Short mmCIF file of C-alpha atoms in Angstrom, two decimals:
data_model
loop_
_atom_site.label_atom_id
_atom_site.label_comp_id
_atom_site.label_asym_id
_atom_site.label_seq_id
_atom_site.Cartn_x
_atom_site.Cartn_y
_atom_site.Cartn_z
CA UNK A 1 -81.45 -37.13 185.87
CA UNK A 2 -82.48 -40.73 184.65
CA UNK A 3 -82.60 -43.86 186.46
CA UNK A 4 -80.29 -46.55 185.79
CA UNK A 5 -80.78 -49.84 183.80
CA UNK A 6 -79.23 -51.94 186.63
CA UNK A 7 -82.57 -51.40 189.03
CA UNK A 8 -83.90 -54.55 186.72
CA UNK A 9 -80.97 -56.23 186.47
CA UNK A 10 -79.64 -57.39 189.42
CA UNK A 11 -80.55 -60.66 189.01
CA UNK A 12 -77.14 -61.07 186.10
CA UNK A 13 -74.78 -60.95 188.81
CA UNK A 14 -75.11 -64.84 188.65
CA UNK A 15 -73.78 -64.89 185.83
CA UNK A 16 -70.43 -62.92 187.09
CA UNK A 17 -68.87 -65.34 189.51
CA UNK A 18 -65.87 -66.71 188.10
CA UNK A 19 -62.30 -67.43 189.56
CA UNK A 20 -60.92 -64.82 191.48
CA UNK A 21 -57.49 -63.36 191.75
CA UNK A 22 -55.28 -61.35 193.83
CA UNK A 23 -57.25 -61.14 197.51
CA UNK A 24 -59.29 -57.72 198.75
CA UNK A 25 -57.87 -56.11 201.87
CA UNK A 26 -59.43 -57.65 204.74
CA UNK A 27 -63.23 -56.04 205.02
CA UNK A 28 -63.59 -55.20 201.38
CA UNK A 29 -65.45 -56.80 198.52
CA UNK A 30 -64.81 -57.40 194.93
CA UNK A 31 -65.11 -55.01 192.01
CA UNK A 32 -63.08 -56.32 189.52
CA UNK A 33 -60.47 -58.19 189.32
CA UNK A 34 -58.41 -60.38 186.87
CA UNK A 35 -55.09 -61.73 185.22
CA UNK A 36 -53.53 -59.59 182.63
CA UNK A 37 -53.10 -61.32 179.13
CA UNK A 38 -49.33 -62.15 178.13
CA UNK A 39 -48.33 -60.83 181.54
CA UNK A 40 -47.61 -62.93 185.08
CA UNK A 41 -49.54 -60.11 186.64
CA UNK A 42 -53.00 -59.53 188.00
CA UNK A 43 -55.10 -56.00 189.15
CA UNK A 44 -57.47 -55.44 191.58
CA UNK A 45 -60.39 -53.41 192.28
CA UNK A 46 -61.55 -53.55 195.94
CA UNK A 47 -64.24 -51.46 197.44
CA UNK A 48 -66.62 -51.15 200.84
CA UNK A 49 -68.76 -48.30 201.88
CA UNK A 50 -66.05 -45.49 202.45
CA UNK A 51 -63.21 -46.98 200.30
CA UNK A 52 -61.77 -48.12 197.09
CA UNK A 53 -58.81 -49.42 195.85
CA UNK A 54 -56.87 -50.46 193.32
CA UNK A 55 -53.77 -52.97 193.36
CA UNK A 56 -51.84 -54.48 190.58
CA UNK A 57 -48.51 -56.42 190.63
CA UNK A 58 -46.67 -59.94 189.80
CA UNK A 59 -49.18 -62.63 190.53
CA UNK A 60 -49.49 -64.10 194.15
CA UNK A 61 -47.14 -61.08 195.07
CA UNK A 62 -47.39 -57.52 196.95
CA UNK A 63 -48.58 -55.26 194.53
CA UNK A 64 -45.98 -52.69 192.69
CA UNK A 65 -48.49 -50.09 192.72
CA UNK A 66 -51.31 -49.71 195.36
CA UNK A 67 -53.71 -47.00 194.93
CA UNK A 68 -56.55 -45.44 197.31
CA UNK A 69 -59.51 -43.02 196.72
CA UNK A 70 -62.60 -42.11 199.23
CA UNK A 71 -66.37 -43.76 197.98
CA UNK A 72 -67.30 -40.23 197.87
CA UNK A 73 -64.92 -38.92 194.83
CA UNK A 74 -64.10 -41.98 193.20
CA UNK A 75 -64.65 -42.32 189.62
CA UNK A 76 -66.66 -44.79 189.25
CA UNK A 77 -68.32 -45.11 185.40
CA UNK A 78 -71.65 -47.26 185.51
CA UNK A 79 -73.07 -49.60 182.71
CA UNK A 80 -74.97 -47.37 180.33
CA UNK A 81 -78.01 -49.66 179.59
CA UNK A 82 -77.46 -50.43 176.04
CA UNK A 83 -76.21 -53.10 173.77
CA UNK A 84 -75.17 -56.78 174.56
CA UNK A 85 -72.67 -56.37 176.71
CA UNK A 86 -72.60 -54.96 180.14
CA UNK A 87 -69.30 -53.30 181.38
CA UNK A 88 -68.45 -50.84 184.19
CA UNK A 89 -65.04 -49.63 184.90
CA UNK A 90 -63.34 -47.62 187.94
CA UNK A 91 -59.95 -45.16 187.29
CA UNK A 92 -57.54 -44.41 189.75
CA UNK A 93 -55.50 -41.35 189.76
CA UNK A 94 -51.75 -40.92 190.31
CA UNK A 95 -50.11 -37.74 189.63
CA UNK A 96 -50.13 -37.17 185.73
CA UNK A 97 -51.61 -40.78 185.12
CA UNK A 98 -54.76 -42.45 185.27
CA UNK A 99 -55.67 -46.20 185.86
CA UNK A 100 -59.16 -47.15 184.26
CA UNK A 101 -60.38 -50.34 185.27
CA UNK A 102 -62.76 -51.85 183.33
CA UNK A 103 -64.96 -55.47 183.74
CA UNK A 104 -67.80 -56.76 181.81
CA UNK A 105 -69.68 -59.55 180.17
CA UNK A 106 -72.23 -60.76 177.31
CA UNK A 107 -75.38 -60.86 177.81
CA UNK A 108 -77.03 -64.52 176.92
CA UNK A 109 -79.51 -64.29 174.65
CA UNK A 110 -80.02 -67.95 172.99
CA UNK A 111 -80.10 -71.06 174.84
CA UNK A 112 -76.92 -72.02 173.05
CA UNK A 113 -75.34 -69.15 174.77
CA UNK A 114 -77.56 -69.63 178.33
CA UNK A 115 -75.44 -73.04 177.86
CA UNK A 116 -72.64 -71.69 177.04
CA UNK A 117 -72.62 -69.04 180.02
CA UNK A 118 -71.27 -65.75 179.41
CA UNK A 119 -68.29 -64.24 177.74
CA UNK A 120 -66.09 -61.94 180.14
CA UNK A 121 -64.00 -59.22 179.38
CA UNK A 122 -61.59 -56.76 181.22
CA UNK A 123 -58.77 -54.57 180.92
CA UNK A 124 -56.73 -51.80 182.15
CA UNK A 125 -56.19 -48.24 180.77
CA UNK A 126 -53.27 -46.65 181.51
CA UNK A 127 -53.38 -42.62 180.32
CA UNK A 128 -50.75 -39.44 181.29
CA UNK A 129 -53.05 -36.30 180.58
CA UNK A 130 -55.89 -37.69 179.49
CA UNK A 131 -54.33 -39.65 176.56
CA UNK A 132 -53.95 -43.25 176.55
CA UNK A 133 -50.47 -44.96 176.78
CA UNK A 134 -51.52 -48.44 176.97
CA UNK A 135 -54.23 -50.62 177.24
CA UNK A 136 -54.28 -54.27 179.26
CA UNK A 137 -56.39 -57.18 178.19
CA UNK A 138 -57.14 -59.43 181.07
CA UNK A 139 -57.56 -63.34 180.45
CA UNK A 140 -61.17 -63.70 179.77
CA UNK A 141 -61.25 -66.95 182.78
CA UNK A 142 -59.75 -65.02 185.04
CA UNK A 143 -62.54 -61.75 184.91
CA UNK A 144 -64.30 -61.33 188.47
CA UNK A 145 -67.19 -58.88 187.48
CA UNK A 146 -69.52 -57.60 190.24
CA UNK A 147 -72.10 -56.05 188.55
CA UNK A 148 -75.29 -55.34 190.29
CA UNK A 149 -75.01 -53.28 193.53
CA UNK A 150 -71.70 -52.45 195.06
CA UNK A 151 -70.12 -49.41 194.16
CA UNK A 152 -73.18 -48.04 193.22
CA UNK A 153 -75.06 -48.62 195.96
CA UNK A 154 -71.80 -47.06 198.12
CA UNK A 155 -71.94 -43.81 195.97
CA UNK A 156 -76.01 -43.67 196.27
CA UNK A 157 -75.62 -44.37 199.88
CA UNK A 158 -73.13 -41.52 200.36
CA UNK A 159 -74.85 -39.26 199.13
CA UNK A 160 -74.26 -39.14 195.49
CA UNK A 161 -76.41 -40.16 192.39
CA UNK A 162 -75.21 -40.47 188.76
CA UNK A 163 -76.32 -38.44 185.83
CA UNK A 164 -76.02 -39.91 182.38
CA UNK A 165 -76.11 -36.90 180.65
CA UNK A 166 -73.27 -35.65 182.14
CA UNK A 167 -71.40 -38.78 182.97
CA UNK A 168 -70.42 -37.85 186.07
CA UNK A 169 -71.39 -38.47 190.01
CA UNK A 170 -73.81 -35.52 191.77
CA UNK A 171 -74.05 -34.85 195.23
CA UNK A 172 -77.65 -34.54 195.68
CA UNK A 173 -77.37 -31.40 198.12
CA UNK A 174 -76.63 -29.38 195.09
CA UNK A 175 -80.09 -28.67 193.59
CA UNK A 176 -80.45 -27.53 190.20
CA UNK A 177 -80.72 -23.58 190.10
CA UNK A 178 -84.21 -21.92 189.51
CA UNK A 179 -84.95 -20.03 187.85
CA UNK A 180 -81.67 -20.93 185.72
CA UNK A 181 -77.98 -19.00 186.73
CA UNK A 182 -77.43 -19.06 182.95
CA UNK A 183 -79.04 -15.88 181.30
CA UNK A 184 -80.76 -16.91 177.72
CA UNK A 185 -79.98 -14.37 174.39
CA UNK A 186 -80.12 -14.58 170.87
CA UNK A 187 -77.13 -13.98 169.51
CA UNK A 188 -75.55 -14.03 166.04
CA UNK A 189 -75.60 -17.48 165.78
CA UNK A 190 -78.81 -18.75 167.52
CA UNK A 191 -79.55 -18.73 170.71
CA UNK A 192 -76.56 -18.59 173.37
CA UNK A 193 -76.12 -18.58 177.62
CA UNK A 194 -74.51 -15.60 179.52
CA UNK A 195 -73.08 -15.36 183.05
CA UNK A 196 -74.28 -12.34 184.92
CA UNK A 197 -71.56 -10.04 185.52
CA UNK A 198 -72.27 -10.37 189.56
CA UNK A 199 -70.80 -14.12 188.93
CA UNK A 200 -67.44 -13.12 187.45
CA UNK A 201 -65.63 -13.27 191.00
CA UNK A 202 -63.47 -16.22 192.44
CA UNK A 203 -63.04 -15.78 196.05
CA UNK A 204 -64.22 -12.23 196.20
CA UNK A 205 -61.28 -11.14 193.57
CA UNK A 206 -63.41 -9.33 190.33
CA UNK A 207 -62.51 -8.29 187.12
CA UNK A 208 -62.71 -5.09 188.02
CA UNK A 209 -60.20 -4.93 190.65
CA UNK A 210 -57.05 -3.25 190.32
CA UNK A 211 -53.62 -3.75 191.48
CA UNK A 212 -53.86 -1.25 194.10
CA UNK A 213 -56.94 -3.16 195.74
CA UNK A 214 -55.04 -6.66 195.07
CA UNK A 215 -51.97 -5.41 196.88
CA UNK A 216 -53.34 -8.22 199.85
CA UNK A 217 -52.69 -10.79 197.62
CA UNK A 218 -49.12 -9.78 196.55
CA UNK A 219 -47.06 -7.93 194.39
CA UNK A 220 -47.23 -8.08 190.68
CA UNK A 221 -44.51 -9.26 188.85
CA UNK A 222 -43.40 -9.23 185.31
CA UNK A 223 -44.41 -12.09 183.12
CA UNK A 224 -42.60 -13.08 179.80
CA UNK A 225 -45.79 -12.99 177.93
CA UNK A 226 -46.20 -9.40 176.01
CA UNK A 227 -49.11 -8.07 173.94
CA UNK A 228 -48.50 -7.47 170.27
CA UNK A 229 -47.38 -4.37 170.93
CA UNK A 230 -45.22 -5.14 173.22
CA UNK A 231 -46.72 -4.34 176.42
CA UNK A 232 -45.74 -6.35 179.26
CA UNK A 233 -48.19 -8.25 181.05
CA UNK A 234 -47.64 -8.64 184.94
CA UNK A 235 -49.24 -11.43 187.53
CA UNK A 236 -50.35 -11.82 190.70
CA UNK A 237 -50.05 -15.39 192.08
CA UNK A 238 -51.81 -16.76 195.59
CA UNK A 239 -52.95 -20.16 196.83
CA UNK A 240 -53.76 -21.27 193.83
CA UNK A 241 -55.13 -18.42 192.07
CA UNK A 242 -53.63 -16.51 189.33
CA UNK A 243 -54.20 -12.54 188.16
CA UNK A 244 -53.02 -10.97 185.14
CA UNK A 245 -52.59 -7.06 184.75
CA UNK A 246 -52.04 -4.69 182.47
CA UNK A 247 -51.51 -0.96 182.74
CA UNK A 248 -52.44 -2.53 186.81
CA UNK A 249 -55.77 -3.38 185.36
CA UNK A 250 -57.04 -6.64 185.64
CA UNK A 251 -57.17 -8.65 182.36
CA UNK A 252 -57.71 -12.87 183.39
CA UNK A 253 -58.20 -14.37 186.75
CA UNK A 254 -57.88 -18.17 187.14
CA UNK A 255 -58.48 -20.23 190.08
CA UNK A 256 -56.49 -24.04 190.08
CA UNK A 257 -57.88 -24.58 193.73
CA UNK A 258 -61.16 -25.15 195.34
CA UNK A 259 -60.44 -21.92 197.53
CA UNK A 260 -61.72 -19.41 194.84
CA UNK A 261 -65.40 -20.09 194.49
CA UNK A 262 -67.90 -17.60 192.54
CA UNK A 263 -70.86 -16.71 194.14
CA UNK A 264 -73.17 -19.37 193.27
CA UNK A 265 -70.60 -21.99 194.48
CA UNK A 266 -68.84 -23.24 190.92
CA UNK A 267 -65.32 -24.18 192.19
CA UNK A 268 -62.62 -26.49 191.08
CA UNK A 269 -62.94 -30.32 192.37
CA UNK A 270 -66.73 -30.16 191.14
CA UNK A 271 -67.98 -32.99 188.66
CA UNK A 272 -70.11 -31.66 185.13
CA UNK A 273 -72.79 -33.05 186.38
CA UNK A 274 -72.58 -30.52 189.45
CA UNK A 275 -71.61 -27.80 187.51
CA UNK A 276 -75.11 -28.19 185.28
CA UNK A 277 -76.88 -28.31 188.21
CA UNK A 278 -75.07 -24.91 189.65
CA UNK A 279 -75.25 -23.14 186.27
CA UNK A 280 -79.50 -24.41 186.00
CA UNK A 281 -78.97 -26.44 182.84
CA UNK A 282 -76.26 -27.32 179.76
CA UNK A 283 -75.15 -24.44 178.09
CA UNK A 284 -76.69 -23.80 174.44
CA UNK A 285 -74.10 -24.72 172.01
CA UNK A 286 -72.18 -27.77 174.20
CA UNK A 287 -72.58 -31.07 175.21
CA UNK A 288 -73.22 -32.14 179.07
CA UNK A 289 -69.79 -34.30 178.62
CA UNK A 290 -67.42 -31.92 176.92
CA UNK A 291 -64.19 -30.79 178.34
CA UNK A 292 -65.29 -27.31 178.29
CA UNK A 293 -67.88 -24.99 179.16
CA UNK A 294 -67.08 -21.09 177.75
CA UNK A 295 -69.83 -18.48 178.76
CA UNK A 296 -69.94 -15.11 178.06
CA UNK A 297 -70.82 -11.94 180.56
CA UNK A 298 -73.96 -10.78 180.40
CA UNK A 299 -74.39 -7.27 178.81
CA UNK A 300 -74.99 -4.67 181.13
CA UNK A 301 -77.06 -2.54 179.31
CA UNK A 302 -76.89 -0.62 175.80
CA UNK A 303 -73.86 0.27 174.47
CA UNK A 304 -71.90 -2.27 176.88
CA UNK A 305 -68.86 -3.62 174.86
CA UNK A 306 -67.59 -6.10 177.45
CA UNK A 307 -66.29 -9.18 176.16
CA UNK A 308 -65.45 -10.72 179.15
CA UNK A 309 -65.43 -14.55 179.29
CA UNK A 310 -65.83 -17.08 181.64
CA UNK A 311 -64.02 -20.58 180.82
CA UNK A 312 -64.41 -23.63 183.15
CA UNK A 313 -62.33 -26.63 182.15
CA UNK A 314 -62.49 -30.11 182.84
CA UNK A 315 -59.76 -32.28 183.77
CA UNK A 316 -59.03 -36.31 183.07
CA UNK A 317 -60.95 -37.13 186.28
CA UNK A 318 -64.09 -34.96 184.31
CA UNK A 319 -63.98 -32.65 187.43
CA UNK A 320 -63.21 -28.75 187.23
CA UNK A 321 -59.60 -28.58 186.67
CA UNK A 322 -59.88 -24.87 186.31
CA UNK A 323 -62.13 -21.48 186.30
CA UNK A 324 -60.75 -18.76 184.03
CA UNK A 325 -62.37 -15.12 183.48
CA UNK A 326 -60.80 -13.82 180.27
CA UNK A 327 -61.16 -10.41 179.44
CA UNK A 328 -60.22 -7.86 176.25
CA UNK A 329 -56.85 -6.15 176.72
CA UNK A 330 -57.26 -2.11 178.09
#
């Protein structure tokens, strides 16, 4: 954890004020907020200590689309500390799609550009699945950046704090793991990270179950996926949480909801950043901000020829979408 370039820079925000646009709900303050380039419309970003939201529509109109999310899990993406310009953005999530909000400026440097006063920028991201569909300039007069405080000090105050590594908010009761959940060993390649075996459960369901001692969660039924030779493979499927079987042994478990936790608490809804902490440090091999983390059990001893896998995913909000054991057909 690192601390972030804005402590000695709160001072720019004078540089931020410019006109402003559509209006906050009553008891809210400005994010970010501007008129969108070629386009009679405007967008929003509105914020106070429990609540943010975004609103974009026709100018001097009720918005078209009107979105909401809690202080606590909003995703909120802080300036970074380098280069000339300083920019921040917020994204909103609806469904499928994703609404980044981004607001910045130049820093002045020269007392041409001190005279000058700063350059703003802004825009909107719209994405379905993580990939971008379109992206919004706003009209550089119209930019209403609030950089220095705010949001940040909302998230901080809540409880949160922001890791750069991971790129992602942390709630500070989740203390990194020690000694480390991740078990080092050389492997082929270098040096690698294994799960111990104690850790592949979700919600008390284990690879080694079988569908005798699932029968509380179900029935299996018949899948249309086969194995190469031709075996059928059936599932289980409860509140979120999916088991395969084959010959009614289990062969993949994945959890979708935050109701199948392992045993040291990684669930689905949790940011990287969390998930780091959980698992003690970054796995060898990855990068705190990838999409996906894939960890292998742990041998249990000589001769062990496991290849159970553990696979936790990240979604377009960079939170645990899903947690997936994956194990070698019987």
């Amino acid at each position: 954890m690192t601390s972030h370039p804005r402590s000695g820079l709160l001072c720019l925000t004078l540089f931020t004020a410019t006109a402003a646009n559509a209006e906050c709900p009553q008891g809210q303050y400005d994010f970010n907020s501007c008129r969108i380039e070629g386009r009679n419309t405007e967008v929003s970003v509105c914020y106070d200590n429990n609540t943010a939201t975004y609103s974009y529509g026709p100018v001097g109109k009720p918005p078209e689309l009107f979105l909401t999310e809690p202080i606590d899990t909003v995703d909120y993406q802080p300036w970074h500390g380098v280069g000339k310009a300083i920019f921040e953005s917020v994204t909103f999530y609806n469904g499928d799609y994703a609404y980044q909000v981004g607001g910045g400026f130049d820093r002045p440097f020269s007392e041409e550009e001190m005279e000058q006063g700063p350059h703003h920028f802004g825009w909107i991201d719209i994405s379905k699945h993580g990939k971008s569909l379109a992206t919004l300039e706003c009209v550089p007069d119209t930019v209403s950046f609030g950089f220095g405080g705010g949001i940040y000090d909302m998230k901080e105050a809540a409880g949160y704090e922001w890791d750069d590594l991971a790129l992602s908010w942390v709630d500070k009761a989740i203390k990194t793991s020690e000694p480390p959940l991740l078990i080092s060993q050389q492997g082929a390649n270098g040096p690698q990270n294994c799960l111990p075996a104690s850790e592949f459960s979700l919600g008390g369901v284990t690879i080694y179950d079988t569908a005798m001692s699932l029968a509380k969660l179900g029935s299996p039924e018949a899948t249309s996926a086969t194995t190469p030779e031709g075996l059928t493979v059936d599932q289980i499927t409860s509140h979120g949480l999916e088991v395969s079987l084959m010959d009614e042994a289990v062969i993949g478990i994945t959890a979708a909801t935050e109701d199948w936790p392992t045993p040291s608490g990684l669930k689905v809804g949790l940011t990287r950043g969390e998930v780091v902490r959980i698992l003690g440090h970054v796995p060898a091999g990855v990068y705190p901000a990838d999409d996906q983390f894939t960890l292998p059990i742990c041998p249990a001893g000589e001769g062990d020829a496991s290849e159970w896998t553990a696979e936790i995913d990240f979604g377009q909000d960079r939170r645990v979408a899903t947690i997936s054991f994956l194990g070698p057909l019987p």
